[in-house]
Amino acid sequence: MRLRQPPLIPYTSITRRVQELADQISSDVSVASLQVIVVLKGAVFFAVDLLKYLPPVGSVDFFKISTYIGNKSRGKVDVQYLPTDIINAKDVLLVEDILDTGYTTSFILDWLSKHSPQSIRLCVLIEKMKPRVVSGIKADYVGYRIEDEFVVGYGMDFNGMYRNLRDIYVLEVGNEDV
Ligand code: IMP
Ligand code: MG
């Protein structure tokens, strides 16, 4: 397994892009009453940078689930942490690292909409350009659209590793790894 060089997205680009997303968000919604919900663990690095470029937000909370895609292509969801801040009648911004199959995000969006927010906006750092298993999910803010490759760094991991890399890399899996 190796990190493909050079990085797919260097940190200098990420900082610029995150700043642009923050500007877009603050021109779209009243940030002072915004409930930011960060999906653990992957989106933490992204969310921390994004929050630095936003004016004071209403609250920051977290969501943690694990999804498993079974052999019948139906996912199973293991909920590990649910937001505790009030969502009812609030504007919610969901911050995710990657939109891949869409399964994780759709589960979280369903959960949030059951708690009657005033609005939900979805902000993802990376959207993979491929058909979603769960259709109909549209991110309001997308940092980067990339090919369907496995990426690590800037919060994103492979079995827990590589999360703390500053830049985003494609992880190449060689014959010796399988
Ligand atoms: P989805 O449920 O298939 O949309 O997957 C979303 C989750 O899968 C993300 O929040 C990541 O935790 C993980 N994931 C999907 N693709 C990658 C990748 O390329 N690198 C690291 N994690 C990934
Ligand atoms: Mg992950």
mmCIF file of C-alpha atoms and ligand atoms in Angstrom:
data_model
loop_
_atom_site.group_PDB
_atom_site.id
_atom_site.type_symbol
_atom_site.label_atom_id
_atom_site.label_comp_id
_atom_site.label_asym_id
_atom_site.label_seq_id
_atom_site.Cartn_x
_atom_site.Cartn_y
_atom_site.Cartn_z
ATOM 1 C CA MET A 1 0.000 0.000 0.000
ATOM 2 C CA ARG A 2 1.390 3.407 -0.830
ATOM 3 C CA LEU A 3 0.394 7.032 -0.972
ATOM 4 C CA ARG A 4 0.404 8.230 -4.553
ATOM 5 C CA GLN A 5 2.682 11.226 -4.998
ATOM 6 C CA PRO A 6 2.187 14.100 -5.360
ATOM 7 C CA PRO A 7 -0.828 14.625 -3.095
ATOM 8 C CA LEU A 8 -4.162 14.725 -4.913
ATOM 9 C CA ILE A 9 -5.108 17.852 -2.969
ATOM 10 C CA PRO A 10 -2.410 19.803 -1.143
ATOM 11 C CA TYR A 11 -3.223 21.620 2.083
ATOM 12 C CA THR A 12 -2.677 25.042 0.480
ATOM 13 C CA SER A 13 -5.538 24.306 -1.916
ATOM 14 C CA ILE A 14 -7.718 22.900 0.857
ATOM 15 C CA THR A 15 -7.378 26.038 2.984
ATOM 16 C CA ARG A 16 -8.382 28.272 0.091
ATOM 17 C CA ARG A 17 -11.344 26.090 -0.824
ATOM 18 C CA VAL A 18 -12.557 25.760 2.767
ATOM 19 C CA GLN A 19 -12.489 29.539 3.068
ATOM 20 C CA GLU A 20 -14.628 29.836 -0.092
ATOM 21 C CA LEU A 21 -17.134 27.331 1.301
ATOM 22 C CA ALA A 22 -17.333 29.277 4.560
ATOM 23 C CA ASP A 23 -18.008 32.484 2.601
ATOM 24 C CA GLN A 24 -20.758 30.762 0.612
ATOM 25 C CA ILE A 25 -22.376 29.358 3.759
ATOM 26 C CA SER A 26 -22.331 32.652 5.607
ATOM 27 C CA SER A 27 -23.923 34.450 2.677
ATOM 28 C CA ASP A 28 -26.704 31.809 2.462
ATOM 29 C CA VAL A 29 -27.747 31.399 6.072
ATOM 30 C CA SER A 30 -27.804 33.251 9.353
ATOM 31 C CA VAL A 31 -24.754 31.683 10.937
ATOM 32 C CA ALA A 32 -25.466 32.905 14.458
ATOM 33 C CA SER A 33 -28.358 30.462 14.761
ATOM 34 C CA LEU A 34 -26.781 27.660 12.723
ATOM 35 C CA GLN A 35 -26.505 24.205 14.337
ATOM 36 C CA VAL A 36 -23.381 22.640 12.860
ATOM 37 C CA ILE A 37 -23.330 18.851 13.043
ATOM 38 C CA VAL A 38 -20.027 17.170 12.284
ATOM 39 C CA VAL A 39 -19.870 13.525 11.280
ATOM 40 C CA LEU A 40 -17.156 11.760 13.300
ATOM 41 C CA LYS A 41 -14.425 10.973 12.820
ATOM 42 C CA GLY A 42 -13.487 11.819 9.265
ATOM 43 C CA ALA A 43 -15.002 15.299 8.995
ATOM 44 C CA VAL A 44 -13.371 16.681 12.124
ATOM 45 C CA PHE A 45 -10.298 18.212 10.449
ATOM 46 C CA PHE A 46 -12.439 19.776 7.727
ATOM 47 C CA ALA A 47 -15.022 21.074 10.211
ATOM 48 C CA VAL A 48 -12.404 22.655 12.455
ATOM 49 C CA ASP A 49 -10.963 24.612 9.513
ATOM 50 C CA LEU A 50 -14.404 25.524 8.194
ATOM 51 C CA LEU A 51 -15.479 26.802 11.610
ATOM 52 C CA LYS A 52 -12.375 29.003 11.801
ATOM 53 C CA TYR A 53 -13.585 30.898 8.731
ATOM 54 C CA LEU A 54 -17.211 31.201 9.867
ATOM 55 C CA PRO A 55 -18.540 33.870 12.217
ATOM 56 C CA PRO A 56 -19.775 32.491 15.578
ATOM 57 C CA VAL A 57 -22.244 29.652 14.980
ATOM 58 C CA GLY A 58 -25.197 28.666 17.178
ATOM 59 C CA SER A 59 -23.724 25.327 18.199
ATOM 60 C CA VAL A 60 -21.390 22.540 17.181
ATOM 61 C CA ASP A 61 -22.440 18.956 17.708
ATOM 62 C CA PHE A 62 -21.497 15.520 16.407
ATOM 63 C CA PHE A 63 -22.938 12.392 14.863
ATOM 64 C CA LYS A 64 -21.176 9.050 14.745
ATOM 65 C CA ILE A 65 -22.378 5.981 12.921
ATOM 66 C CA SER A 66 -20.722 3.071 11.230
ATOM 67 C CA THR A 67 -22.202 1.577 8.125
ATOM 68 C CA TYR A 68 -21.599 -1.879 6.827
ATOM 69 C CA ILE A 69 -22.563 -2.895 3.359
ATOM 70 C CA GLY A 70 -23.668 -6.488 3.456
ATOM 71 C CA ASN A 71 -23.589 -8.912 0.572
ATOM 72 C CA LYS A 72 -27.191 -8.102 -0.307
ATOM 73 C CA SER A 73 -26.138 -4.481 -0.854
ATOM 74 C CA ARG A 74 -28.316 -3.355 2.036
ATOM 75 C CA GLY A 75 -26.374 -1.414 4.614
ATOM 76 C CA LYS A 76 -26.504 -1.972 8.357
ATOM 77 C CA VAL A 77 -26.069 1.015 10.593
ATOM 78 C CA ASP A 78 -24.499 1.096 14.016
ATOM 79 C CA VAL A 79 -25.313 4.389 15.775
ATOM 80 C CA GLN A 80 -22.557 5.431 18.198
ATOM 81 C CA TYR A 81 -23.269 9.082 19.002
ATOM 82 C CA LEU A 82 -26.318 11.222 18.385
ATOM 83 C CA PRO A 83 -26.472 15.021 18.615
ATOM 84 C CA THR A 84 -27.796 16.295 21.939
ATOM 85 C CA ASP A 85 -28.342 19.956 20.981
ATOM 86 C CA ILE A 86 -31.901 20.891 20.012
ATOM 87 C CA ILE A 87 -32.495 20.634 16.268
ATOM 88 C CA ASN A 88 -36.221 21.393 16.260
ATOM 89 C CA ALA A 89 -36.931 24.564 14.199
ATOM 90 C CA LYS A 90 -33.206 25.246 13.709
ATOM 91 C CA ASP A 91 -31.114 25.663 10.586
ATOM 92 C CA VAL A 92 -28.772 22.683 10.481
ATOM 93 C CA LEU A 93 -25.493 22.348 8.588
ATOM 94 C CA LEU A 94 -24.314 18.752 8.289
ATOM 95 C CA VAL A 95 -20.558 18.506 7.710
ATOM 96 C CA GLU A 96 -19.306 15.259 6.119
ATOM 97 C CA ASP A 97 -15.934 14.201 4.767
ATOM 98 C CA ILE A 98 -16.948 12.086 1.781
ATOM 99 C CA LEU A 99 -20.086 11.398 -0.163
ATOM 100 C CA ASP A 100 -19.434 7.939 -1.579
ATOM 101 C CA THR A 101 -22.353 5.499 -1.811
ATOM 102 C CA GLY A 102 -24.514 8.032 0.024
ATOM 103 C CA TYR A 103 -25.611 5.468 2.568
ATOM 104 C CA THR A 104 -24.144 7.150 5.667
ATOM 105 C CA THR A 105 -25.365 10.571 4.682
ATOM 106 C CA SER A 106 -28.873 9.413 3.840
ATOM 107 C CA PHE A 107 -29.225 7.720 7.226
ATOM 108 C CA ILE A 108 -28.133 10.894 9.016
ATOM 109 C CA LEU A 109 -30.332 13.151 6.881
ATOM 110 C CA ASP A 110 -33.321 10.900 7.642
ATOM 111 C CA TRP A 111 -32.593 11.045 11.363
ATOM 112 C CA LEU A 112 -32.226 14.823 11.293
ATOM 113 C CA SER A 113 -35.419 15.402 9.317
ATOM 114 C CA LYS A 114 -37.379 13.369 11.885
ATOM 115 C CA HIS A 115 -36.359 15.984 14.457
ATOM 116 C CA SER A 116 -38.098 18.802 12.557
ATOM 117 C CA PRO A 117 -35.302 21.235 11.753
ATOM 118 C CA GLN A 118 -36.220 24.437 9.932
ATOM 119 C CA SER A 119 -33.707 23.543 7.214
ATOM 120 C CA ILE A 120 -30.871 21.112 6.546
ATOM 121 C CA ARG A 121 -27.853 21.954 4.422
ATOM 122 C CA LEU A 122 -25.231 19.386 3.516
ATOM 123 C CA CYS A 123 -21.583 20.347 3.218
ATOM 124 C CA VAL A 124 -19.109 17.700 2.035
ATOM 125 C CA LEU A 125 -15.405 18.077 1.501
ATOM 126 C CA ILE A 126 -15.312 15.447 -1.226
ATOM 127 C CA GLU A 127 -17.900 14.037 -3.548
ATOM 128 C CA LYS A 128 -16.950 10.952 -5.550
ATOM 129 C CA MET A 129 -18.083 11.126 -9.147
ATOM 130 C CA LYS A 130 -19.961 7.848 -9.346
ATOM 131 C CA PRO A 131 -23.556 6.701 -9.138
ATOM 132 C CA ARG A 132 -24.821 6.702 -5.546
ATOM 133 C CA VAL A 133 -26.270 3.503 -4.102
ATOM 134 C CA VAL A 134 -28.710 5.828 -2.349
ATOM 135 C CA SER A 135 -29.963 8.283 -4.936
ATOM 136 C CA GLY A 136 -31.363 11.752 -4.466
ATOM 137 C CA ILE A 137 -28.714 13.091 -2.106
ATOM 138 C CA LYS A 138 -27.461 16.457 -3.184
ATOM 139 C CA ALA A 139 -24.812 18.332 -1.286
ATOM 140 C CA ASP A 140 -25.355 22.091 -1.009
ATOM 141 C CA TYR A 141 -21.624 22.712 -0.649
ATOM 142 C CA VAL A 142 -18.918 20.532 -2.188
ATOM 143 C CA GLY A 143 -15.215 21.108 -1.668
ATOM 144 C CA TYR A 144 -13.953 18.814 -4.429
ATOM 145 C CA ARG A 145 -15.404 16.340 -6.895
ATOM 146 C CA ILE A 146 -12.977 13.472 -7.469
ATOM 147 C CA GLU A 147 -12.750 10.215 -9.418
ATOM 148 C CA ASP A 148 -13.790 7.035 -7.628
ATOM 149 C CA GLU A 149 -10.478 6.440 -5.847
ATOM 150 C CA PHE A 150 -9.722 5.765 -2.194
ATOM 151 C CA VAL A 151 -8.327 8.857 -0.518
ATOM 152 C CA VAL A 152 -6.733 9.422 2.874
ATOM 153 C CA GLY A 153 -5.473 12.339 4.902
ATOM 154 C CA TYR A 154 -7.019 15.541 6.278
ATOM 155 C CA GLY A 155 -9.292 13.427 8.486
ATOM 156 C CA MET A 156 -9.853 10.533 6.132
ATOM 157 C CA ASP A 157 -8.472 7.154 7.115
ATOM 158 C CA PHE A 158 -7.751 3.635 6.045
ATOM 159 C CA ASN A 159 -8.370 1.337 9.041
ATOM 160 C CA GLY A 160 -7.715 4.271 11.357
ATOM 161 C CA MET A 161 -4.438 5.249 9.730
ATOM 162 C CA TYR A 162 -3.407 8.355 7.739
ATOM 163 C CA ARG A 163 -6.047 10.635 9.271
ATOM 164 C CA ASN A 164 -3.495 13.161 10.481
ATOM 165 C CA LEU A 165 -1.839 13.773 7.102
ATOM 166 C CA ARG A 166 -2.040 17.435 6.185
ATOM 167 C CA ASP A 167 -2.624 16.814 2.476
ATOM 168 C CA ILE A 168 -5.089 14.460 0.778
ATOM 169 C CA TYR A 169 -3.581 11.465 -1.046
ATOM 170 C CA VAL A 170 -4.858 8.630 -3.187
ATOM 171 C CA LEU A 171 -4.078 5.362 -1.404
ATOM 172 C CA GLU A 172 -2.844 2.783 -3.873
ATOM 173 C CA VAL A 173 -3.330 -0.856 -2.992
ATOM 174 C CA GLY A 174 -0.755 -3.075 -4.668
ATOM 175 C CA ASN A 175 -0.811 -6.826 -5.390
ATOM 176 C CA GLU A 176 1.227 -7.457 -2.234
ATOM 177 C CA ASP A 177 -1.669 -6.100 -0.132
ATOM 178 C CA VAL A 178 -4.368 -8.484 -1.334
HETATM 179 P P1 IMP B 1 -20.908 6.272 2.122
HETATM 180 O O1 IMP B 1 -21.836 5.850 3.212
HETATM 181 O O2 IMP B 1 -20.579 5.144 1.193
HETATM 182 O O3 IMP B 1 -21.326 7.512 1.376
HETATM 183 O O4 IMP B 1 -19.497 6.518 2.755
HETATM 184 C C1 IMP B 1 -19.224 7.549 3.519
HETATM 185 C C2 IMP B 1 -18.139 7.186 4.498
HETATM 186 O O5 IMP B 1 -17.272 6.132 4.017
HETATM 187 C C3 IMP B 1 -17.266 8.384 4.644
HETATM 188 O O6 IMP B 1 -17.772 9.228 5.648
HETATM 189 C C4 IMP B 1 -15.929 7.775 4.952
HETATM 190 O O7 IMP B 1 -15.819 7.549 6.347
HETATM 191 C C5 IMP B 1 -15.925 6.438 4.240
HETATM 192 N N1 IMP B 1 -15.214 6.531 2.942
HETATM 193 C C6 IMP B 1 -15.747 6.454 1.705
HETATM 194 N N2 IMP B 1 -14.813 6.628 0.755
HETATM 195 C C7 IMP B 1 -13.645 6.826 1.406
HETATM 196 C C8 IMP B 1 -12.298 7.107 0.971
HETATM 197 O O8 IMP B 1 -11.973 7.225 -0.216
HETATM 198 N N3 IMP B 1 -11.385 7.279 1.961
HETATM 199 C C9 IMP B 1 -11.673 7.206 3.291
HETATM 200 N N4 IMP B 1 -12.922 6.964 3.738
HETATM 201 C C10 IMP B 1 -13.907 6.769 2.802
HETATM 202 MG MG MG B 2 -14.106 6.462 7.746
#
